[in-house]
Structure formats: structure tokens, C-alpha cells
CSV table of C-alpha atoms in Angstrom, one decimal:
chain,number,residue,atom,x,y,z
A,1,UNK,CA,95.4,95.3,115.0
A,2,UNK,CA,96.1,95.5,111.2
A,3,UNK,CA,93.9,98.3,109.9
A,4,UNK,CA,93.3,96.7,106.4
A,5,UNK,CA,91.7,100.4,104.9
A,6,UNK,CA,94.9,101.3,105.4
A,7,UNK,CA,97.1,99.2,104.2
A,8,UNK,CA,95.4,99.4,100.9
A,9,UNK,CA,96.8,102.5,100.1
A,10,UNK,CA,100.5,101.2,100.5
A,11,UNK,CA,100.4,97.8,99.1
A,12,UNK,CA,99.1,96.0,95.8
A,13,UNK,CA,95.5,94.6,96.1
A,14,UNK,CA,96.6,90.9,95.7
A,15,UNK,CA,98.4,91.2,98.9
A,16,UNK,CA,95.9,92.3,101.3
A,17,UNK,CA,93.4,90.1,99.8
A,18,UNK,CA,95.7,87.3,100.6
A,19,UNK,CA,95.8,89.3,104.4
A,20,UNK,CA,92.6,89.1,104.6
A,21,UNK,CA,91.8,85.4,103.6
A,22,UNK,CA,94.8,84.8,106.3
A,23,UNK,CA,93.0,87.2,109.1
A,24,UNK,CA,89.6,85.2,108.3
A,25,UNK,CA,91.6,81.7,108.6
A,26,UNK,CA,93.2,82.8,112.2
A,27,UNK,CA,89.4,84.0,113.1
A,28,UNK,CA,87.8,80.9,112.4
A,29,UNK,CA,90.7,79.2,113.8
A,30,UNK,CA,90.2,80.7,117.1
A,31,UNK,CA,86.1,80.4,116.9
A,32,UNK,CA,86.6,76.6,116.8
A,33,UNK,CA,89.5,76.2,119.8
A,34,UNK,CA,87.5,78.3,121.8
A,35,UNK,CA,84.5,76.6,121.2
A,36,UNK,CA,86.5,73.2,121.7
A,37,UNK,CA,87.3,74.5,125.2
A,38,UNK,CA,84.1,75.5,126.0
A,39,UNK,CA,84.2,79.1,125.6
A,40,UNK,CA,81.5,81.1,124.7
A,41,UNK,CA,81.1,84.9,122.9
A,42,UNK,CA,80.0,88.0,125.9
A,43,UNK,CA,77.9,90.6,124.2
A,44,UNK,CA,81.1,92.8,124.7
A,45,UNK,CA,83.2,90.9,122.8
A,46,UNK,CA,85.0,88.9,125.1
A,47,UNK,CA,85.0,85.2,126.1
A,48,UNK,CA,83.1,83.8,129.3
A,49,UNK,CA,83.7,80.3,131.0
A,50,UNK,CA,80.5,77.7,130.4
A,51,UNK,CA,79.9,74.3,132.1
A,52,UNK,CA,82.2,72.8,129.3
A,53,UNK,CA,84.9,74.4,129.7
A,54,UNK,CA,85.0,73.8,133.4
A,55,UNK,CA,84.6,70.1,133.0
A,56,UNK,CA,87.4,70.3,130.5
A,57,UNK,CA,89.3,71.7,132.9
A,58,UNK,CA,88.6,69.6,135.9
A,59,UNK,CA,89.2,66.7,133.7
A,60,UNK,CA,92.3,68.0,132.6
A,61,UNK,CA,93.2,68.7,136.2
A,62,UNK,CA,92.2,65.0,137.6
A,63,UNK,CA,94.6,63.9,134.7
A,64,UNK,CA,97.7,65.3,136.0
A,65,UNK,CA,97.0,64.7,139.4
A,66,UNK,CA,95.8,61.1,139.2
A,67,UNK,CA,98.1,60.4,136.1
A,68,UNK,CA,100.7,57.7,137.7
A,69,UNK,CA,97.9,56.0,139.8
A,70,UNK,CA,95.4,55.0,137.2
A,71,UNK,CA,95.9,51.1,137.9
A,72,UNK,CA,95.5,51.7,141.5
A,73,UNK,CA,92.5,53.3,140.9
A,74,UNK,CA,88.9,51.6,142.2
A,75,UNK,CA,86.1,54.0,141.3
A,76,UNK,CA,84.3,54.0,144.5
A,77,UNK,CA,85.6,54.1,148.0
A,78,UNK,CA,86.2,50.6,149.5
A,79,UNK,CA,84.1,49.7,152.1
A,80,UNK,CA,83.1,47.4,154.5
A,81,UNK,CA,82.1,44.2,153.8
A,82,UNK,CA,78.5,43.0,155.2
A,83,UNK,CA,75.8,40.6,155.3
A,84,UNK,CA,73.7,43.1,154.3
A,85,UNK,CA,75.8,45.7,152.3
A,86,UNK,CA,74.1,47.0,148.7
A,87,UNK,CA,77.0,45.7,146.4
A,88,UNK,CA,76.9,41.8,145.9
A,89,UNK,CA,80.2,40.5,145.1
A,90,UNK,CA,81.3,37.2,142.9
A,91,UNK,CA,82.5,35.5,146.7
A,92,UNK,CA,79.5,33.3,148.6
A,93,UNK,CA,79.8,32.2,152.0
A,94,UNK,CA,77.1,29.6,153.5
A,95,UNK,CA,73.7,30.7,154.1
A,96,UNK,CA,73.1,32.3,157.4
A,97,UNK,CA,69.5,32.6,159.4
A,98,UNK,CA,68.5,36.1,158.8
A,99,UNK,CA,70.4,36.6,155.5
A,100,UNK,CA,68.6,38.5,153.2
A,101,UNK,CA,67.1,35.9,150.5
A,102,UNK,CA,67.9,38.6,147.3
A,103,UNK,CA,71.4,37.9,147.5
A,104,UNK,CA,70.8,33.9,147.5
A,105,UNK,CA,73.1,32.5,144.7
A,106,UNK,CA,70.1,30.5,143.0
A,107,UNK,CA,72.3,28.8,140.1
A,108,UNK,CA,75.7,27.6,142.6
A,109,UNK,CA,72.8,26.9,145.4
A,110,UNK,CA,70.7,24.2,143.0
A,111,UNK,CA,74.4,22.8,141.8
A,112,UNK,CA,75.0,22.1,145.2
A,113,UNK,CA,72.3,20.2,146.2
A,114,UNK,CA,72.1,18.3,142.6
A,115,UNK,CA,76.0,17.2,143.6
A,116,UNK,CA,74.8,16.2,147.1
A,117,UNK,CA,72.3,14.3,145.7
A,118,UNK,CA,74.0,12.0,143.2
A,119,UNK,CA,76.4,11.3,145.7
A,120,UNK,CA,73.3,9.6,147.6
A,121,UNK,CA,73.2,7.7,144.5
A,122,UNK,CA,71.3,7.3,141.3
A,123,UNK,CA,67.5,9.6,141.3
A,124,UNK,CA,64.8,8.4,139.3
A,125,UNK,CA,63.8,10.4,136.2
A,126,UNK,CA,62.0,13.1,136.3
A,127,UNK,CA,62.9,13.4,140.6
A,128,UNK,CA,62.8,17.3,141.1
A,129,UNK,CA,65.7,18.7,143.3
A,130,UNK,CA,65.3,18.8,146.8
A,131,UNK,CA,67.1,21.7,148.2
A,132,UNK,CA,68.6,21.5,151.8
A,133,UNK,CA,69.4,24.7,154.2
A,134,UNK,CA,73.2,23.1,154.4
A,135,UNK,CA,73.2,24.0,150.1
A,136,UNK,CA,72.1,27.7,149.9
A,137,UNK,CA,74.8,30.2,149.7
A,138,UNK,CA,74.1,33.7,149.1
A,139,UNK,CA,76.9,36.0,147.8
A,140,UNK,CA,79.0,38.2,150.4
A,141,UNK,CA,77.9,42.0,149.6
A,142,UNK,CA,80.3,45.5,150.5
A,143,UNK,CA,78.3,48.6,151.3
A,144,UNK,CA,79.1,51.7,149.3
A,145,UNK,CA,79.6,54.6,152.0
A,146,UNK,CA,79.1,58.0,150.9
A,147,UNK,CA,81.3,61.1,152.8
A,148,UNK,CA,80.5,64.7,153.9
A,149,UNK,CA,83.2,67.3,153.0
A,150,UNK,CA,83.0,70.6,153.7
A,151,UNK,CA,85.7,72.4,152.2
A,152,UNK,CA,86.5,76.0,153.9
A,153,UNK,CA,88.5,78.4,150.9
A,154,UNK,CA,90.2,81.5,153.1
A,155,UNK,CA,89.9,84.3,151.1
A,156,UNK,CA,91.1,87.0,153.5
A,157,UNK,CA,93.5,89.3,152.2
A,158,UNK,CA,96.4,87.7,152.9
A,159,UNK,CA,95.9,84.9,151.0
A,160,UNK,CA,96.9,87.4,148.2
A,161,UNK,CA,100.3,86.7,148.6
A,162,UNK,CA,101.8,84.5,146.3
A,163,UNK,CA,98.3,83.8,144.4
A,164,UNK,CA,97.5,81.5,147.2
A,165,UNK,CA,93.8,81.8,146.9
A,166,UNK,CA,94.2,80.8,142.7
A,167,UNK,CA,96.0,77.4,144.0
A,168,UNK,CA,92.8,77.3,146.6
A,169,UNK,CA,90.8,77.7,143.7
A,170,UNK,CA,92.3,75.2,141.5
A,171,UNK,CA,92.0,73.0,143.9
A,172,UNK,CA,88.1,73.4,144.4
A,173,UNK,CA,87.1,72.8,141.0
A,174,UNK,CA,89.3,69.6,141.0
A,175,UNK,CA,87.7,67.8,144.0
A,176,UNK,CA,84.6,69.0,142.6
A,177,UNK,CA,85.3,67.2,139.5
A,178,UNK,CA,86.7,64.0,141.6
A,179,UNK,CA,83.6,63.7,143.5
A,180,UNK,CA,81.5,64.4,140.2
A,181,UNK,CA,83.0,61.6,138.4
A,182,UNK,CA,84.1,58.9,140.4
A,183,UNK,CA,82.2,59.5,144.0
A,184,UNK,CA,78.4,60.2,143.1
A,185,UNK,CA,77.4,59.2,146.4
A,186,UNK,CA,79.5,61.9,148.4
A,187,UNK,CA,78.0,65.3,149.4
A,188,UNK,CA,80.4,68.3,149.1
A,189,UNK,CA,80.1,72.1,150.0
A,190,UNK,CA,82.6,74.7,149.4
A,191,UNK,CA,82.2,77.7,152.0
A,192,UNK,CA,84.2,81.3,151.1
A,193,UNK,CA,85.8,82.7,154.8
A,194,UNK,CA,86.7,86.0,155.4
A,195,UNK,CA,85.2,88.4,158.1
A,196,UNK,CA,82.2,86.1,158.1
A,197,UNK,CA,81.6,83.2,155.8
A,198,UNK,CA,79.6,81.9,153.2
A,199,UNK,CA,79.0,78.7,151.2
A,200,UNK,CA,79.0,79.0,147.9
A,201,UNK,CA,78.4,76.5,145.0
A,202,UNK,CA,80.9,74.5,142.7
A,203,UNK,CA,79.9,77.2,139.6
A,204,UNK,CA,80.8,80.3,141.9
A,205,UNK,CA,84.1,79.3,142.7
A,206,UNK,CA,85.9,80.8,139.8
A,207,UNK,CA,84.7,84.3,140.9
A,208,UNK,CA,85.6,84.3,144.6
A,209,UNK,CA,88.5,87.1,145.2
A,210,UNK,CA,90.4,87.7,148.2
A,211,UNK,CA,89.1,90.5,150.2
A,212,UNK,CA,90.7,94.1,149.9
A,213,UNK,CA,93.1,94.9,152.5
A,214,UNK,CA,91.2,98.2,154.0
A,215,UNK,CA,92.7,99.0,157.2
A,216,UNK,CA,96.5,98.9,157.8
A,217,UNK,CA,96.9,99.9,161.2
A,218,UNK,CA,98.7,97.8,163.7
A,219,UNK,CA,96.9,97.2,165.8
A,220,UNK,CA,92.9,96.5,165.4
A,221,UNK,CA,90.0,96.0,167.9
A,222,UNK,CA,86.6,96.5,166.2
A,223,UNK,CA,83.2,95.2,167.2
A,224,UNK,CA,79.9,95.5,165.1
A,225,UNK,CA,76.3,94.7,166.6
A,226,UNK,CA,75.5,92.2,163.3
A,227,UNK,CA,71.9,92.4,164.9
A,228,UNK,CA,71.6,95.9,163.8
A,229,UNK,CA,69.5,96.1,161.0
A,230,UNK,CA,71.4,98.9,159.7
A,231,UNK,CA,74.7,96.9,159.5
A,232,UNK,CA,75.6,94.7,156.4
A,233,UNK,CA,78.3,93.1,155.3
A,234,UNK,CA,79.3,95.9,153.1
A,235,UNK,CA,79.9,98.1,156.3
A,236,UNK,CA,82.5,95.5,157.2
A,237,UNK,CA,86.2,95.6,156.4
A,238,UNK,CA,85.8,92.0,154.9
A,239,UNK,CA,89.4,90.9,155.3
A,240,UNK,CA,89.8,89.0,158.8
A,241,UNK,CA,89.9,86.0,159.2
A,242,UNK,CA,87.2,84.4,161.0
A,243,UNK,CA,87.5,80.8,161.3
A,244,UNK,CA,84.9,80.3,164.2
A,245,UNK,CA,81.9,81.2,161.7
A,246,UNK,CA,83.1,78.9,158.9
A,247,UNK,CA,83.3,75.8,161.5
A,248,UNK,CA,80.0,76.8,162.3
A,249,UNK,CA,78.6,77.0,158.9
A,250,UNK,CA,80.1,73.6,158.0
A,251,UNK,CA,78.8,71.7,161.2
A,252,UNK,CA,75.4,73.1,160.5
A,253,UNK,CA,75.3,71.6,157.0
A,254,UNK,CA,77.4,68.6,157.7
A,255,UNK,CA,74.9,67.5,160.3
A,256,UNK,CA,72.0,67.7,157.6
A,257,UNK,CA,73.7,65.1,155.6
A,258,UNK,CA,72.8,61.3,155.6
A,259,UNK,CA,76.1,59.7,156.2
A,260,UNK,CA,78.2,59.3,159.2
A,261,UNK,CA,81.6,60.0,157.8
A,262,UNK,CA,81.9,64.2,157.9
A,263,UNK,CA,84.7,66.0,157.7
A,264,UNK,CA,86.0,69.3,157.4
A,265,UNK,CA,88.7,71.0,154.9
A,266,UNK,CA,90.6,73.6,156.1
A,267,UNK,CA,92.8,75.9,153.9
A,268,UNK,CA,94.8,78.7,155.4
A,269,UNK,CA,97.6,80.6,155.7
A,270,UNK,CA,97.0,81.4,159.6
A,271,UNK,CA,95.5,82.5,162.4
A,272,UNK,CA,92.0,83.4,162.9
A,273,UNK,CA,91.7,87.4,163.6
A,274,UNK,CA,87.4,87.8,163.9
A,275,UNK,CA,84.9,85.6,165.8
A,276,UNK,CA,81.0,86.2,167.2
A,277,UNK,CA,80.4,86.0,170.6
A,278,UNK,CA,76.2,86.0,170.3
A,279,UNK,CA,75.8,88.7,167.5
A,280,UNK,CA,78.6,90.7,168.2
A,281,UNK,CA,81.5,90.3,165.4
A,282,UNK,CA,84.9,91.2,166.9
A,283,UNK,CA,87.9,92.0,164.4
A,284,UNK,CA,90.5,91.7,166.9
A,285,UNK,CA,94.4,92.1,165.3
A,286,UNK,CA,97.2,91.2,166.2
A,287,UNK,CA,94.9,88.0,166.8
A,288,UNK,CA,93.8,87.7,170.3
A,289,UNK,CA,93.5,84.4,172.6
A,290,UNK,CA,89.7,85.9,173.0
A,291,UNK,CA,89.3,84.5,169.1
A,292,UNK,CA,91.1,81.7,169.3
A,293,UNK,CA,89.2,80.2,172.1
A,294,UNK,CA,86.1,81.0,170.5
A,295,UNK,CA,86.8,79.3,167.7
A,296,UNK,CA,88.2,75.8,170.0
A,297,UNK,CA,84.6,75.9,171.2
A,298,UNK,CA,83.5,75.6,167.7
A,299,UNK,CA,85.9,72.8,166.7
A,300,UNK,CA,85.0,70.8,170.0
A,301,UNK,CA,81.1,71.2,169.0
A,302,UNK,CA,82.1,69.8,165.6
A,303,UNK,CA,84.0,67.7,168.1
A,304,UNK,CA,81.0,65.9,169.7
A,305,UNK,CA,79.1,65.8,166.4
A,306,UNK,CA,81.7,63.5,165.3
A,307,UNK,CA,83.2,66.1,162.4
A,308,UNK,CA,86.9,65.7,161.9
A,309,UNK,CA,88.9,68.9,160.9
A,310,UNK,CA,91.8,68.6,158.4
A,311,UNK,CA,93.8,71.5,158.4
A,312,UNK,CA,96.1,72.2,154.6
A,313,UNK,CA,98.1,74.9,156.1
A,314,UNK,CA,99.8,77.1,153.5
A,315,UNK,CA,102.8,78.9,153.7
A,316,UNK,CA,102.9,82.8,154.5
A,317,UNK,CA,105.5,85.5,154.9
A,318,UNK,CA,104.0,86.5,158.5
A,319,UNK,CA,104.2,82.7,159.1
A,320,UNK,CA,104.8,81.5,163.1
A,321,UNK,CA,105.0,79.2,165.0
A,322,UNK,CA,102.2,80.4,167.0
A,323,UNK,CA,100.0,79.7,163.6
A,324,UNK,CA,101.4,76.1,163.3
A,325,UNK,CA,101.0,75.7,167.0
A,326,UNK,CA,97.2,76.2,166.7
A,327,UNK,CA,96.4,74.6,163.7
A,328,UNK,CA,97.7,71.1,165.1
A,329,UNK,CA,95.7,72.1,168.5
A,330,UNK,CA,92.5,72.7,166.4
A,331,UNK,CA,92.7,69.8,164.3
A,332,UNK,CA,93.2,67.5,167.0
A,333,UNK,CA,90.8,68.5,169.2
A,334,UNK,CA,88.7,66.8,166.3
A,335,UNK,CA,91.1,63.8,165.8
A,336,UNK,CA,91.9,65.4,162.6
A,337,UNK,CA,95.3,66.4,161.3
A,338,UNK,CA,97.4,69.4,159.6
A,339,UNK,CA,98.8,69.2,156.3
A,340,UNK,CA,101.8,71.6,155.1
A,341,UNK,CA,101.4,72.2,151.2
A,342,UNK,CA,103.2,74.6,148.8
A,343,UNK,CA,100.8,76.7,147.1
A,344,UNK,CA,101.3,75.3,143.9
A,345,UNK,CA,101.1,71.5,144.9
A,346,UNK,CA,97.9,72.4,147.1
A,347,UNK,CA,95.1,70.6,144.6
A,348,UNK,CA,97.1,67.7,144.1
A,349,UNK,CA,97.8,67.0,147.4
A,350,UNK,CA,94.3,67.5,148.4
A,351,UNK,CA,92.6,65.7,145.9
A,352,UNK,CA,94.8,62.4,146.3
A,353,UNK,CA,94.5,63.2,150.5
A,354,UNK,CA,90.8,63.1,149.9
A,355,UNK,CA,90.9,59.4,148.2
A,356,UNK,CA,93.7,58.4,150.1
A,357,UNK,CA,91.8,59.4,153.8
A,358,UNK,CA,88.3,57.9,152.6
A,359,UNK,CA,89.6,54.8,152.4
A,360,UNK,CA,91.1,55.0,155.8
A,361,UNK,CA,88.0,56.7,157.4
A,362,UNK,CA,85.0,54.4,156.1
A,363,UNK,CA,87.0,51.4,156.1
């Protein structure tokens, strides 16, 4: 900081008046980009994210992801066409019995029959227009399907390493942003796993952490009684990995949701190292087959809901094959599949998966 007292006493007066006007210049300066970007005063002094700046920055986002694929673009998902779909299209077909009569095409329906007509031959003045069945045409329609995601962000403390869990992040605020703009329809839910899990909204995203490493033994085998009143979360060393609870927590919303296309996001780095059997948590690590079968009960209930389970599995320096192994056994047990993305690419590739699949999924 320039301490302007100060400098009074070793430079003319001219001089640090210009300073100042130039210090009052950079400060309004940076008042107006901040408020531009949607930035707003703390009482402390600092600066705090608002609603603008986070559609500023999912819109920024959606632009470099989506940048070379504007023409392709539609603005809804395709989907099927029906006889009695909610979209009516500029295509008519012939009227069928049981066709809805609100998507009759009145204007082609009375040119047909007035063509029909005069080629019968010549009507008599004021002769209204008798309209046959074989004349009607209605206008083919498309439903508009929405889709279920529920996106599940590992924050367990490895995904520390290499700022994974900021690319997870990034990539939450821009599917939020996608589904905001050009899918209304859709439902989405983000859900924060860890030792447990817990969903969390689009405006709490920016503040989820990674979970403290707190125990760095080799090996660990705890078990906590979570029907003990007098055990909370905060008792818990919070950095597992418990996969089982956060397929549990997204079946159990997906199924409340009025659409039959659901599916599940995974993003993680590994294997799942905690699981509930009844109300007992187990923190088991190395990760035991006791979890991992656990949670492939949980994908195969998802299984007969019809959820699918898309797996983005990010790279990590304790990495095996063992990990890769179960991902691709979770995800199809649920006729899903796993992805392989660099942290840095991870919101791009999700975000253009996510169009890319819903188009394959409803149609």
C-alpha cells in the first residue's frame, strides 16, 4: 500500500495530488469490473460471489465448452415423435381415428376439401364447404422428455490431489448452467460424498472442500453405531469414500421424479473405502470386498429401478487396476458406462456427454 501521509513529507504537493486522483481512478475502476462480474462488498472488506457472478461464469463456461458446436445445437433434447406428443410440428400426416382434434391443421384441412371439391366441378355460390374425414390432416407432434441426473461430487481427501475436486466443481456449476438455460424441463441434484453423503444445492457447490486427511495409518477398520444418538458426523473422520450411501441417496430422489429417463453421475478417483450395513458405518482401508459388495447391492437396486450409473473416473496417483476393474463392473451392472477424463477436461467432457447421451437415451 502507498501510505500517502507519508509521502507528503518527501515529495511536492502537485505530485501526490496527482497520486491520489490516480489511486481514486484505479478504485473506481475496480468498483465497476467487480460489479460487472457480479461481485459484491463483505463487511470485512473483501469480495463475495452473488447469483450474477455465477451466471457469468457458467455462461462463460458453456461458451468454451459448446464453442465449435453452436450450429449443431437444438435447444431441447430430441425426442420421439408421437401422435400425441406436446410439440406440433410444420409436417401433417392424414387424420387418424383417435387423434387428438387440437392438433387438426384447420387452414390445409378446408384447402383440401375446397380442391376436392372443384374437381367435382363447378359449386353454386354461396355453397358452404363440405368437409370429408379423407381431407383432415392434423400436424405430426414430438414430445419434449425431461431427464433425472443425479450428479455424485467425491470430496474425500484424495481428491486433493491435483485440485481434482476444483475441476469437479467447475464442472457442477456448468451442467447447472446447461440444464438452467437450455433444458428447463430436466431435474438435477448434486450430492457431496465422503464418509456419508449429502445433496446439496447448485448455490452450495462453490463451498464444498475435500475432507481432511485425519488418520494415516495403513491399515483402517472402524465401525460407528450411527443410531447412537451421541454420534454425529463430526465424530467421524469424514474422508472415506463411501459410495454405497451416495447411490442410495440418488435412487431415493431419482425415484421421486416424474420422468422415466434417470441416471446417475459418478465422479471419482477410486475405490469405495466406507459402507452401512443397517446403521452401522464401516471405514474399512485398504478397501475391503465387504464394501464393495455392499455398494453392488446398491447399484443393482438402482439397477431394477431402471437408474443407469455413469462412472467419470479421474485419474490418481494410487490408481489400479483393481479401481478400473470395479468401476466398469459397477456401471454395468446398471447398463451404464465408465468414462476416463483428465482433471482439467472433466467439465467439458461432461457437459457435452450429458447432451450427447440424452439424445441417445430418450430417443
Amino acid at each position: 500500500p502507498i501510505y500517502m501521509d507519508a509521502l507528503e513529507r518527501f515529495a511536492p504537493q502537485e505530485q501526490v495530488d496527482g497520486l491520489r486522483d490516480a489511486q481514486r481512478r484505479v478504485n473506481e475502476l475496480l468498483e465497476r469490473l467487480a460489479e460487472e462480474a457480479g461481485l459484491a462488498r463483505t463487511p470485512q472488506g473483501g469480495w463475495q460471489v452473488t447469483p450474477k457472478a455465477m451466471r457469468l461464469y457458467q455462461r462463460s463456461l458453456l461458451s468454451a465448452i459448446f464453442g465449435d458446436l453452436q450450429a449443431a445445437r437444438s435447444g431441447r433434447h430430441e425426442g420421439v415423435t408421437s401422435a400425441d406428443g406436446a410439440v406440433e410440428l410444420p409436417a401433417t400426416r392424414p387424420y387418424e381415428f383417435g387423434d387428438s382434434p387440437a392438433a387438426m391443421d384447420i387452414p390445409q384441412s378446408l384447402v383440401n376439401a375446397m380442391l376436392r371439391e372443384s374437381a367435382d366441378g363447378p359449386r353454386a355460390p354461396g355453397t358452404p364447404v363440405r368437409m370429408r374425414g379423407e381431407d383432415i390432416v392434423v400436424h405430426r407432434t414430438r414430445q419434449q422428455p425431461k431427464c433425472a441426473t443425479a450428479v455424485i461430487m467425491d470430496m474425500s481427501g484424495s481428491m486433493r490431489h491435483g485440485g481434482q475436486y476444483v475441476q469437479a466443481k467447475r464442472m457442477a456449476m456448468a451442467l447447472d448452467g446447461l440444464i438452467r438455460a437450455e433444458y428447463p424441463g430436466d431435474f438435477l441434484q448434486f450430492i457431496e460424498m465422503y464418509t456419508v453423503a449429502r445433496l446439496r444445492a447448485p448455490g452450495e457447490v462453490p463451498g464444498i472442500m475435500p475432507k481432511p486427511v485425519t488418520i494415516h495409518e495403513p491399515v483402517v477398520r472402524l465401525r460407528a453405531d450411527m443410531s447412537d444418538p451421541g454420534i454425529t458426523e463430526m465424530d467421524l473422520p469424514l474422508h472415506f469414500t463411501n459410495i454405497q450411501r451416495a447411490l442410495q441417496l440418488a435412487r431415493q430422489w431419482l425415484g421421486g421424479r416424474t420422468t422415466p429417463n434417470r441416471q446417475v453421475m459418478l465422479i471419482t478417483d477410486g475405490l469405495p473405502t466406507a459402507h452401512f450395513e443397517g446403521s452401522d458405518l464401516y471405514m474399512l482401508y485398504p478397501p475391503d470386498p465387504r464394501t464393495e459388495r455392499e455398494t453392488m447391492r446398491e447399484a443393482m437396486r438402482c439397477r431394477q429401478e431402471g437408474i443407469v450409473i455413469n462412472i467419470f473416473l479421474l485419474p490418481s496417483w494410487s490408481q489400479s487396476e483393481d479401481d478400473i476393474q470395479f468401476a466398469h463392473r459397477l456401471a454395468e451392472s446398471t447398463g451404464g458406462r465408465v468414462l476416463f477424463a483428465g482433471g482439467e477436461d472433466l467439465d467439458r467432457f461432461v457437459v457435452w456427454d450429458y447432451v450427447k447421451m440424452r439424445r441417445t437415451i430418450i430417443g
